[in-house]
PDB file of C-alpha atoms in Angstrom:
ATOM      1  CA  MET H   1       5.122  16.113  19.083  1.00 93.00           C
ATOM      2  CA  LYS H   2       6.444  16.057  15.521  1.00 96.00           C
ATOM      3  CA  VAL H   3       4.371  14.915  12.532  1.00 97.00           C
ATOM      4  CA  ILE H   4       4.908  14.513   8.786  1.00 97.00           C
ATOM      5  CA  VAL H   5       2.196  15.453   6.278  1.00 98.00           C
ATOM      6  CA  LEU H   6       2.228  13.792   2.840  1.00 97.00           C
ATOM      7  CA  GLY H   7      -0.480  13.689   0.188  1.00 97.00           C
ATOM      8  CA  ASN H   8      -1.702  13.692  -3.380  1.00 97.00           C
ATOM      9  CA  ILE H   9      -1.831  17.235  -4.742  1.00 97.00           C
ATOM     10  CA  ASP H  10      -3.943  16.041  -7.696  1.00 96.00           C
ATOM     11  CA  LYS H  11      -6.911  15.280  -5.466  1.00 94.00           C
ATOM     12  CA  THR H  12      -9.697  17.854  -5.723  1.00 92.00           C
ATOM     13  CA  ASP H  13      -9.984  18.253  -1.951  1.00 93.00           C
ATOM     14  CA  PHE H  14      -6.253  18.377  -1.249  1.00 96.00           C
ATOM     15  CA  LEU H  15      -6.033  22.090  -0.428  1.00 96.00           C
ATOM     16  CA  TYR H  16      -9.109  22.130   1.792  1.00 95.00           C
ATOM     17  CA  THR H  17      -8.227  18.891   3.589  1.00 96.00           C
ATOM     18  CA  THR H  18      -4.600  19.864   4.177  1.00 97.00           C
ATOM     19  CA  ASN H  19      -5.596  23.270   5.502  1.00 96.00           C
ATOM     20  CA  GLU H  20      -8.050  21.685   7.929  1.00 96.00           C
ATOM     21  CA  LEU H  21      -5.389  19.230   9.141  1.00 97.00           C
ATOM     22  CA  LEU H  22      -2.723  21.922   9.610  1.00 97.00           C
ATOM     23  CA  CYS H  23      -5.104  24.161  11.547  1.00 96.00           C
ATOM     24  CA  ALA H  24      -6.200  21.265  13.749  1.00 96.00           C
ATOM     25  CA  LEU H  25      -2.568  20.354  14.496  1.00 97.00           C
ATOM     26  CA  GLU H  26      -1.567  23.986  15.110  1.00 95.00           C
ATOM     27  CA  LYS H  27      -3.995  24.121  18.018  1.00 94.00           C
ATOM     28  CA  TYR H  28      -1.818  21.573  19.840  1.00 95.00           C
ATOM     29  CA  LYS H  29       1.457  23.347  18.987  1.00 93.00           C
ATOM     30  CA  VAL H  30       2.697  20.419  16.912  1.00 95.00           C
ATOM     31  CA  GLU H  31       5.926  20.620  14.924  1.00 96.00           C
ATOM     32  CA  ILE H  32       4.822  19.901  11.343  1.00 97.00           C
ATOM     33  CA  LEU H  33       6.932  18.692   8.413  1.00 97.00           C
ATOM     34  CA  VAL H  34       5.203  18.878   5.015  1.00 97.00           C
ATOM     35  CA  GLY H  35       6.497  16.963   1.997  1.00 96.00           C
ATOM     36  CA  GLU H  36       8.471  19.097  -0.433  1.00 95.00           C
ATOM     37  CA  ILE H  37       6.043  18.716  -3.355  1.00 96.00           C
ATOM     38  CA  GLU H  38       3.053  19.291  -1.108  1.00 97.00           C
ATOM     39  CA  TYR H  39       4.652  22.327   0.573  1.00 97.00           C
ATOM     40  CA  ASN H  40       5.472  23.993  -2.760  1.00 96.00           C
ATOM     41  CA  TYR H  41       1.931  23.355  -3.986  1.00 97.00           C
ATOM     42  CA  LEU H  42       0.395  24.882  -0.854  1.00 97.00           C
ATOM     43  CA  PHE H  43       2.736  27.877  -1.064  1.00 96.00           C
ATOM     44  CA  ALA H  44       1.985  28.417  -4.777  1.00 96.00           C
ATOM     45  CA  ASN H  45      -1.747  28.383  -4.025  1.00 96.00           C
ATOM     46  CA  LYS H  46      -1.311  30.899  -1.180  1.00 94.00           C
ATOM     47  CA  GLN H  47      -2.605  28.495   1.475  1.00 93.00           C
ATOM     48  CA  TYR H  48      -2.176  29.272   5.139  1.00 91.00           C
ATOM     49  CA  LEU H  49       0.970  27.677   6.583  1.00 94.00           C
ATOM     50  CA  PRO H  50       1.450  27.823  10.378  1.00 93.00           C
ATOM     51  CA  ASN H  51       4.820  29.009  11.699  1.00 93.00           C
ATOM     52  CA  SER H  52       5.485  25.482  12.953  1.00 93.00           C
ATOM     53  CA  VAL H  53       5.552  24.128   9.369  1.00 96.00           C
ATOM     54  CA  SER H  54       8.806  23.270   7.599  1.00 95.00           C
ATOM     55  CA  VAL H  55       9.714  21.253   4.493  1.00 96.00           C
ATOM     56  CA  TYR H  56      10.288  17.499   4.659  1.00 94.00           C
ATOM     57  CA  SER H  57      12.584  15.741   2.198  1.00 89.00           C
ATOM     58  CA  PRO H  58      12.325  11.935   1.724  1.00 82.00           C
ATOM     59  CA  ASN H  59      16.085  11.660   2.278  1.00 81.00           C
ATOM     60  CA  GLN H  60      15.846  13.575   5.530  1.00 82.00           C
ATOM     61  CA  ASP H  61      16.660  11.567   8.657  1.00 83.00           C
ATOM     62  CA  VAL H  62      13.746  12.563  10.876  1.00 84.00           C
ATOM     63  CA  ASP H  63      12.504  11.021  14.117  1.00 87.00           C
ATOM     64  CA  ALA H  64       8.801  11.898  13.855  1.00 95.00           C
ATOM     65  CA  ASP H  65       5.966  10.577  16.016  1.00 97.00           C
ATOM     66  CA  LEU H  66       3.319  10.234  13.308  1.00 98.00           C
ATOM     67  CA  ALA H  67       2.808  10.690   9.561  1.00 98.00           C
ATOM     68  CA  PHE H  68      -0.431  11.600   7.799  1.00 98.00           C
ATOM     69  CA  SER H  69      -1.170  10.460   4.252  1.00 98.00           C
ATOM     70  CA  LEU H  70      -3.836  12.544   2.481  1.00 97.00           C
ATOM     71  CA  GLY H  71      -5.394  10.826  -0.525  1.00 96.00           C
ATOM     72  CA  GLY H  72      -6.538   7.298  -1.310  1.00 94.00           C
ATOM     73  CA  ASP H  73      -4.971   3.892  -0.884  1.00 94.00           C
ATOM     74  CA  GLY H  74      -2.575   4.586  -3.766  1.00 94.00           C
ATOM     75  CA  THR H  75      -1.359   7.699  -1.976  1.00 96.00           C
ATOM     76  CA  PHE H  76      -0.932   5.656   1.202  1.00 96.00           C
ATOM     77  CA  LEU H  77       1.301   3.183  -0.663  1.00 96.00           C
ATOM     78  CA  THR H  78       3.404   6.103  -1.916  1.00 95.00           C
ATOM     79  CA  SER H  79       3.617   7.532   1.607  1.00 96.00           C
ATOM     80  CA  ALA H  80       4.678   4.130   2.946  1.00 96.00           C
ATOM     81  CA  SER H  81       7.423   4.036   0.316  1.00 94.00           C
ATOM     82  CA  ILE H  82       8.624   7.500   1.384  1.00 94.00           C
ATOM     83  CA  ILE H  83       8.604   6.645   5.096  1.00 95.00           C
ATOM     84  CA  GLY H  84      10.388   3.350   4.354  1.00 93.00           C
ATOM     85  CA  ASN H  85      12.243   1.831   7.299  1.00 94.00           C
ATOM     86  CA  LYS H  86      11.908   4.861   9.594  1.00 94.00           C
ATOM     87  CA  LEU H  87       9.249   3.028  11.668  1.00 95.00           C
ATOM     88  CA  ILE H  88       6.996   6.090  11.800  1.00 97.00           C
ATOM     89  CA  PRO H  89       3.284   5.203  12.163  1.00 98.00           C
ATOM     90  CA  ILE H  90       1.199   6.355   9.168  1.00 98.00           C
ATOM     91  CA  MET H  91      -2.452   7.400   9.416  1.00 98.00           C
ATOM     92  CA  GLY H  92      -4.397   7.612   6.159  1.00 97.00           C
ATOM     93  CA  ILE H  93      -6.975  10.335   5.536  1.00 97.00           C
ATOM     94  CA  ASN H  94      -9.280   9.265   2.727  1.00 94.00           C
ATOM     95  CA  MET H  95      -9.883  11.520  -0.270  1.00 90.00           C
ATOM     96  CA  GLY H  96     -10.251   8.569  -2.629  1.00 77.00           C
ATOM     97  CA  ARG H  97     -12.892   5.895  -3.098  1.00 79.00           C
ATOM     98  CA  LEU H  98     -12.600   2.612  -1.177  1.00 77.00           C
ATOM     99  CA  GLY H  99     -10.080   3.554   1.496  1.00 83.00           C
ATOM    100  CA  PHE H 100      -8.850   0.340   3.087  1.00 87.00           C
ATOM    101  CA  LEU H 101      -5.534   1.892   4.111  1.00 92.00           C
ATOM    102  CA  ALA H 102      -6.623   5.534   4.096  1.00 92.00           C
ATOM    103  CA  ASP H 103      -9.683   4.970   6.259  1.00 90.00           C
ATOM    104  CA  VAL H 104     -10.148   8.242   8.161  1.00 93.00           C
ATOM    105  CA  PRO H 105     -12.929  10.247   6.430  1.00 91.00           C
ATOM    106  CA  ASN H 106     -11.766  13.706   5.399  1.00 88.00           C
ATOM    107  CA  ASN H 107     -14.870  15.227   7.014  1.00 89.00           C
ATOM    108  CA  SER H 108     -13.757  14.206  10.519  1.00 92.00           C
ATOM    109  CA  ILE H 109     -10.198  15.555  10.630  1.00 96.00           C
ATOM    110  CA  ALA H 110     -10.609  17.957  13.557  1.00 95.00           C
ATOM    111  CA  GLU H 111     -12.387  15.253  15.548  1.00 96.00           C
ATOM    112  CA  MET H 112      -9.613  12.771  14.720  1.00 97.00           C
ATOM    113  CA  VAL H 113      -6.832  15.147  15.826  1.00 97.00           C
ATOM    114  CA  ASP H 114      -8.656  15.946  19.094  1.00 97.00           C
ATOM    115  CA  GLU H 115      -9.033  12.221  19.692  1.00 97.00           C
ATOM    116  CA  ILE H 116      -5.320  11.566  19.097  1.00 97.00           C
ATOM    117  CA  PHE H 117      -4.327  14.122  21.747  1.00 96.00           C
ATOM    118  CA  SER H 118      -6.981  13.129  24.274  1.00 97.00           C
ATOM    119  CA  LYS H 119      -7.078   9.344  23.907  1.00 97.00           C
ATOM    120  CA  GLY H 120      -4.214   8.376  21.601  1.00 97.00           C
ATOM    121  CA  TYR H 121      -4.320   5.897  18.721  1.00 97.00           C
ATOM    122  CA  LYS H 122      -3.469   2.255  18.085  1.00 97.00           C
ATOM    123  CA  THR H 123      -0.901   0.803  15.692  1.00 97.00           C
ATOM    124  CA  GLU H 124      -0.576  -2.306  13.539  1.00 96.00           C
ATOM    125  CA  ASN H 125       2.622  -3.713  12.066  1.00 97.00           C
ATOM    126  CA  ARG H 126       2.226  -4.649   8.396  1.00 97.00           C
ATOM    127  CA  THR H 127       4.549  -7.034   6.565  1.00 98.00           C
ATOM    128  CA  LEU H 128       6.380  -5.900   3.435  1.00 98.00           C
ATOM    129  CA  LEU H 129       7.685  -7.848   0.443  1.00 98.00           C
ATOM    130  CA  LYS H 130      11.235  -7.276  -0.782  1.00 97.00           C
ATOM    131  CA  LEU H 131      12.315  -7.915  -4.383  1.00 96.00           C
ATOM    132  CA  SER H 132      15.822  -8.619  -5.630  1.00 95.00           C
ATOM    133  CA  THR H 133      16.871  -9.615  -9.147  1.00 94.00           C
ATOM    134  CA  SER H 134      19.743 -11.330 -10.911  1.00 90.00           C
ATOM    135  CA  SER H 135      20.395  -8.185 -12.954  1.00 84.00           C
ATOM    136  CA  LYS H 136      21.185  -4.613 -11.983  1.00 74.00           C
ATOM    137  CA  ASP H 137      18.227  -3.335 -10.024  1.00 70.00           C
ATOM    138  CA  ILE H 138      16.510  -0.261 -11.463  1.00 72.00           C
ATOM    139  CA  PHE H 139      13.933   0.134  -8.708  1.00 75.00           C
ATOM    140  CA  GLN H 140      13.547   3.354  -6.753  1.00 76.00           C
ATOM    141  CA  ASP H 141      12.027   1.216  -4.025  1.00 88.00           C
ATOM    142  CA  ASP H 142      12.189  -2.592  -3.967  1.00 93.00           C
ATOM    143  CA  THR H 143       9.603  -3.145  -1.217  1.00 96.00           C
ATOM    144  CA  ALA H 144       5.830  -3.554  -1.450  1.00 97.00           C
ATOM    145  CA  LEU H 145       3.114  -3.201   1.166  1.00 98.00           C
ATOM    146  CA  ASN H 146       0.371  -4.704  -1.037  1.00 98.00           C
ATOM    147  CA  GLU H 147       1.874  -6.909  -3.725  1.00 98.00           C
ATOM    148  CA  ILE H 148       4.531  -7.638  -6.294  1.00 98.00           C
ATOM    149  CA  ALA H 149       3.094  -8.787  -9.621  1.00 98.00           C
ATOM    150  CA  VAL H 150       4.776 -10.356 -12.646  1.00 98.00           C
ATOM    151  CA  LEU H 151       2.735  -9.520 -15.744  1.00 97.00           C
ATOM    152  CA  LYS H 152       2.825  -9.957 -19.503  1.00 95.00           C
ATOM    153  CA  LEU H 153       3.691  -6.933 -21.647  1.00 90.00           C
ATOM    154  CA  ASP H 154       1.563  -7.503 -24.740  1.00 79.00           C
ATOM    155  CA  SER H 155      -2.133  -8.285 -25.023  1.00 73.00           C
ATOM    156  CA  SER H 156      -1.987 -11.330 -27.291  1.00 73.00           C
ATOM    157  CA  SER H 157       0.093 -13.975 -25.533  1.00 86.00           C
ATOM    158  CA  MET H 158       0.551 -15.348 -22.033  1.00 93.00           C
ATOM    159  CA  ILE H 159       3.837 -15.756 -20.205  1.00 96.00           C
ATOM    160  CA  MET H 160       5.262 -18.804 -18.456  1.00 97.00           C
ATOM    161  CA  ILE H 161       6.331 -18.250 -14.852  1.00 98.00           C
ATOM    162  CA  HIS H 162       8.342 -20.996 -13.178  1.00 98.00           C
ATOM    163  CA  ALA H 163       7.922 -20.682  -9.409  1.00 98.00           C
ATOM    164  CA  THR H 164      10.273 -22.095  -6.791  1.00 98.00           C
ATOM    165  CA  ILE H 165       9.425 -21.905  -3.101  1.00 98.00           C
ATOM    166  CA  ASN H 166      12.160 -22.364  -0.495  1.00 96.00           C
ATOM    167  CA  LYS H 167      14.499 -23.639  -3.250  1.00 95.00           C
ATOM    168  CA  GLU H 168      12.063 -26.420  -4.212  1.00 98.00           C
ATOM    169  CA  TYR H 169      10.298 -26.320  -7.584  1.00 98.00           C
ATOM    170  CA  PHE H 170       6.616 -25.523  -7.005  1.00 98.00           C
ATOM    171  CA  CYS H 171       4.932 -25.271 -10.414  1.00 96.00           C
ATOM    172  CA  SER H 172       4.852 -23.370 -13.713  1.00 97.00           C
ATOM    173  CA  TYR H 173       2.111 -20.846 -14.393  1.00 97.00           C
ATOM    174  CA  GLN H 174       0.998 -20.184 -17.961  1.00 96.00           C
ATOM    175  CA  ALA H 175      -1.047 -17.051 -17.393  1.00 96.00           C
ATOM    176  CA  ASP H 176      -1.344 -13.311 -17.910  1.00 96.00           C
ATOM    177  CA  GLY H 177       0.608 -12.877 -14.710  1.00 97.00           C
ATOM    178  CA  LEU H 178       1.233 -13.916 -11.129  1.00 98.00           C
ATOM    179  CA  ILE H 179       0.654 -11.940  -7.926  1.00 98.00           C
ATOM    180  CA  LEU H 180       2.556 -12.350  -4.688  1.00 98.00           C
ATOM    181  CA  SER H 181       0.498 -10.548  -2.055  1.00 98.00           C
ATOM    182  CA  THR H 182       0.851  -9.635   1.600  1.00 98.00           C
ATOM    183  CA  PRO H 183      -2.168  -9.915   3.930  1.00 98.00           C
ATOM    184  CA  THR H 184      -2.583  -6.147   3.550  1.00 97.00           C
ATOM    185  CA  GLY H 185      -2.761  -6.627  -0.222  1.00 97.00           C
ATOM    186  CA  SER H 186      -5.338  -9.402   0.019  1.00 96.00           C
ATOM    187  CA  THR H 187      -8.089  -6.787  -0.393  1.00 94.00           C
ATOM    188  CA  ALA H 188      -6.302  -5.177  -3.363  1.00 94.00           C
ATOM    189  CA  TYR H 189      -5.172  -6.764  -6.659  1.00 96.00           C
ATOM    190  CA  ALA H 190      -5.255 -10.301  -5.218  1.00 97.00           C
ATOM    191  CA  LEU H 191      -8.937  -9.931  -4.349  1.00 95.00           C
ATOM    192  CA  SER H 192      -9.778  -9.198  -7.997  1.00 94.00           C
ATOM    193  CA  VAL H 193      -8.353 -12.562  -9.114  1.00 96.00           C
ATOM    194  CA  GLY H 194     -10.247 -14.578  -6.512  1.00 94.00           C
ATOM    195  CA  ALA H 195      -7.700 -14.909  -3.704  1.00 96.00           C
ATOM    196  CA  SER H 196      -8.757 -15.210  -0.067  1.00 95.00           C
ATOM    197  CA  ILE H 197      -8.964 -12.221   2.274  1.00 95.00           C
ATOM    198  CA  LEU H 198      -6.454 -12.457   5.113  1.00 96.00           C
ATOM    199  CA  ASP H 199      -6.458 -10.540   8.350  1.00 95.00           C
ATOM    200  CA  PRO H 200      -3.680  -7.950   7.885  1.00 94.00           C
ATOM    201  CA  THR H 201      -1.744  -9.264  10.890  1.00 92.00           C
ATOM    202  CA  ASN H 202      -1.694 -12.819   9.477  1.00 96.00           C
ATOM    203  CA  GLN H 203       1.864 -14.089   8.950  1.00 97.00           C
ATOM    204  CA  SER H 204       1.315 -15.431   5.446  1.00 98.00           C
ATOM    205  CA  PHE H 205       1.712 -14.567   1.772  1.00 98.00           C
ATOM    206  CA  ILE H 206      -0.632 -15.322  -1.132  1.00 98.00           C
ATOM    207  CA  LEU H 207       0.472 -16.566  -4.557  1.00 98.00           C
ATOM    208  CA  ALA H 208      -2.357 -15.927  -7.036  1.00 98.00           C
ATOM    209  CA  PRO H 209      -2.348 -16.334 -10.846  1.00 97.00           C
ATOM    210  CA  VAL H 210      -3.873 -13.758 -13.184  1.00 97.00           C
ATOM    211  CA  ALA H 211      -6.076 -15.402 -15.835  1.00 94.00           C
ATOM    212  CA  PRO H 212      -4.306 -18.796 -15.777  1.00 95.00           C
ATOM    213  CA  HIS H 213      -4.537 -21.074 -18.814  1.00 92.00           C
ATOM    214  CA  SER H 214      -5.215 -24.065 -16.529  1.00 89.00           C
ATOM    215  CA  LEU H 215      -8.306 -24.012 -14.313  1.00 85.00           C
ATOM    216  CA  ASN H 216      -6.661 -26.171 -11.648  1.00 89.00           C
ATOM    217  CA  LEU H 217      -4.200 -23.427 -10.698  1.00 92.00           C
ATOM    218  CA  ARG H 218      -5.625 -21.736  -7.619  1.00 94.00           C
ATOM    219  CA  PRO H 219      -4.324 -19.151  -5.138  1.00 97.00           C
ATOM    220  CA  PHE H 220      -1.882 -20.630  -2.626  1.00 97.00           C
ATOM    221  CA  ILE H 221      -1.247 -19.365   0.914  1.00 98.00           C
ATOM    222  CA  PHE H 222       2.066 -20.059   2.634  1.00 98.00           C
ATOM    223  CA  PRO H 223       4.112 -18.762   5.620  1.00 98.00           C
ATOM    224  CA  ASP H 224       5.803 -15.389   5.200  1.00 98.00           C
ATOM    225  CA  THR H 225       9.124 -16.910   6.296  1.00 98.00           C
ATOM    226  CA  TRP H 226       9.400 -18.703   2.933  1.00 98.00           C
ATOM    227  CA  GLU H 227      11.167 -17.262  -0.120  1.00 98.00           C
ATOM    228  CA  VAL H 228       9.917 -17.345  -3.708  1.00 98.00           C
ATOM    229  CA  ASP H 229      11.966 -17.375  -6.923  1.00 98.00           C
ATOM    230  CA  PHE H 230      10.558 -16.733 -10.396  1.00 98.00           C
ATOM    231  CA  GLU H 231      11.970 -17.477 -13.847  1.00 98.00           C
ATOM    232  CA  ILE H 232       9.964 -16.145 -16.784  1.00 97.00           C
ATOM    233  CA  GLU H 233       9.523 -17.197 -20.407  1.00 96.00           C
ATOM    234  CA  SER H 234       7.934 -14.727 -22.810  1.00 94.00           C
ATOM    235  CA  ARG H 235       7.463 -14.581 -26.594  1.00 91.00           C
ATOM    236  CA  ASN H 236       8.698 -10.999 -26.715  1.00 90.00           C
ATOM    237  CA  ASN H 237      11.614 -11.788 -24.351  1.00 93.00           C
ATOM    238  CA  SER H 238      10.417  -9.327 -21.710  1.00 94.00           C
ATOM    239  CA  PHE H 239       7.884  -8.941 -18.937  1.00 95.00           C
ATOM    240  CA  LEU H 240       6.555  -6.387 -16.474  1.00 95.00           C
ATOM    241  CA  VAL H 241       7.197  -6.221 -12.740  1.00 96.00           C
ATOM    242  CA  SER H 242       4.741  -4.152 -10.697  1.00 96.00           C
ATOM    243  CA  ILE H 243       5.736  -3.188  -7.140  1.00 96.00           C
ATOM    244  CA  ASP H 244       2.640  -1.682  -5.515  1.00 96.00           C
ATOM    245  CA  GLY H 245       1.726  -0.244  -8.906  1.00 93.00           C
ATOM    246  CA  ARG H 246       5.231   1.027  -9.746  1.00 93.00           C
ATOM    247  CA  SER H 247       5.947  -0.761 -13.034  1.00 93.00           C
ATOM    248  CA  TYR H 248       9.284  -1.791 -14.579  1.00 93.00           C
ATOM    249  CA  MET H 249      10.021  -3.639 -17.815  1.00 93.00           C
ATOM    250  CA  MET H 250      12.439  -6.550 -17.375  1.00 94.00           C
ATOM    251  CA  ASP H 251      14.328  -8.849 -19.729  1.00 93.00           C
ATOM    252  CA  GLN H 252      13.134 -12.447 -19.512  1.00 93.00           C
ATOM    253  CA  ALA H 253      16.654 -13.558 -18.568  1.00 94.00           C
ATOM    254  CA  THR H 254      16.187 -11.718 -15.258  1.00 95.00           C
ATOM    255  CA  LYS H 255      15.474 -13.978 -12.293  1.00 96.00           C
ATOM    256  CA  LEU H 256      13.416 -12.686  -9.386  1.00 97.00           C
ATOM    257  CA  ASN H 257      13.671 -13.413  -5.677  1.00 97.00           C
ATOM    258  CA  ILE H 258      10.965 -12.210  -3.283  1.00 98.00           C
ATOM    259  CA  LYS H 259      10.955 -12.552   0.471  1.00 98.00           C
ATOM    260  CA  LYS H 260       9.764 -10.825   3.601  1.00 98.00           C
ATOM    261  CA  ALA H 261      11.369  -7.417   4.087  1.00 97.00           C
ATOM    262  CA  PRO H 262      13.550  -6.918   7.185  1.00 97.00           C
ATOM    263  CA  TYR H 263      11.264  -4.151   8.501  1.00 97.00           C
ATOM    264  CA  SER H 264       7.538  -3.423   8.710  1.00 97.00           C
ATOM    265  CA  ILE H 265       5.268  -0.501   7.968  1.00 97.00           C
ATOM    266  CA  ILE H 266       3.385   0.746  11.029  1.00 98.00           C
ATOM    267  CA  ILE H 267      -0.195   1.807  10.369  1.00 97.00           C
ATOM    268  CA  ALA H 268      -1.921   4.140  12.834  1.00 97.00           C
ATOM    269  CA  LYS H 269      -5.638   3.631  13.454  1.00 96.00           C
ATOM    270  CA  ARG H 270      -8.299   5.380  15.467  1.00 95.00           C
ATOM    271  CA  LEU H 271      -9.031   3.487  18.669  1.00 95.00           C
ATOM    272  CA  GLU H 272     -12.573   2.464  17.747  1.00 92.00           C
ATOM    273  CA  ASP H 273     -11.736   1.230  14.239  1.00 91.00           C
ATOM    274  CA  THR H 274     -11.614  -2.543  13.685  1.00 90.00           C
ATOM    275  CA  TYR H 275     -10.856  -4.692  10.643  1.00 90.00           C
ATOM    276  CA  PHE H 276     -14.305  -6.280  10.729  1.00 90.00           C
ATOM    277  CA  GLN H 277     -15.871  -2.821  10.578  1.00 89.00           C
ATOM    278  CA  THR H 278     -13.722  -2.071   7.548  1.00 86.00           C
ATOM    279  CA  LEU H 279     -14.852  -5.251   5.778  1.00 88.00           C
ATOM    280  CA  ARG H 280     -18.502  -4.490   6.442  1.00 87.00           C
ATOM    281  CA  ASN H 281     -18.296  -0.823   5.478  1.00 84.00           C
ATOM    282  CA  LYS H 282     -15.917  -0.984   2.517  1.00 82.00           C
ATOM    283  CA  LEU H 283     -16.799  -4.360   0.959  1.00 84.00           C
ATOM    284  CA  MET H 284     -20.423  -4.480   2.186  1.00 81.00           C
ATOM    285  CA  TRP H 285     -19.436  -7.753   3.877  1.00 79.00           C
ATOM    286  CA  GLY H 286     -22.584  -9.862   4.402  1.00 76.00           C
ATOM    287  CA  ALA H 287     -24.918  -7.101   3.187  1.00 76.00           C
ATOM    288  CA  ASP H 288     -28.087  -8.166   1.376  1.00 75.00           C
ATOM    289  CA  THR H 289     -28.570  -5.880  -1.627  1.00 70.00           C
ATOM    290  CA  ARG H 290     -31.257  -7.932  -3.404  1.00 69.00           C
ATOM    291  CA  HIS H 291     -34.114  -5.590  -2.529  1.00 63.00           C
ATOM    292  CA  LYS H 292     -32.347  -2.329  -3.345  1.00 63.00           C
ATOM    293  CA  LYS H 293     -33.447  -0.414  -6.405  1.00 61.00           C
ATOM    294  CA  PRO H 294     -30.854  -0.292  -9.229  1.00 57.00           C
ATOM    295  CA  PHE H 295     -31.165   3.478  -9.550  1.00 54.00           C
TER     296      PHE H 295
END
């Protein structure tokens, strides 16, 4: 078996968690590829590196069986960007806060590895968004697992976003921004602006305005086979595009086209984990907190 280990070296528990994962994998004689930045950080901090460990470069064409992402959900999005279209399942080990994508607690790593080799794991295919523009693209990665957001640059004025769906004019949003979210992203930025939560395997996208000027503009759900085009008007002649948190400043003359990416990200899950469990545990879904003390 061959695995890739990626992570966020800025996390406080990175060294301890990575060491525990490498030792747990070494027991099963796994071939381990560690990201270049992560490997150099481990080496500089004199961490134990099994003989089976070598360096992994994002440009390297590797046929691995599984990838581990050590960090929070933001780290998982970065790992998904690095894995790209290689169709390698990614399992997230949580060293962050909420942990919707990185949902394996970092205090159960040895147990998780034993479980993988004794019982296996399950996988889910997650839809990606793909962005293209009318100008020269400056993106390191033009795909998003959570969302692509069009946002204003300054704090004083809104922008106007003209949206076309499947080549038919839909409506114009005067707002602070507009989010196009995947089902995976429905519990991320889209959730904070009042959009619905979708099961991650749902074949839909969500279009949700950020602080719209008109109260009758509500989130809209549509099939993921449809394409969306945006044209933007802004007082300062520019706007911001955020692709899973990776931000780029664009000229307002730039037109945007967003559609379903031609490949998916595969997420690896422990066999007993379910989405309903995640909703209950992470969002306290249905929990009654009225009788809990504030402190």
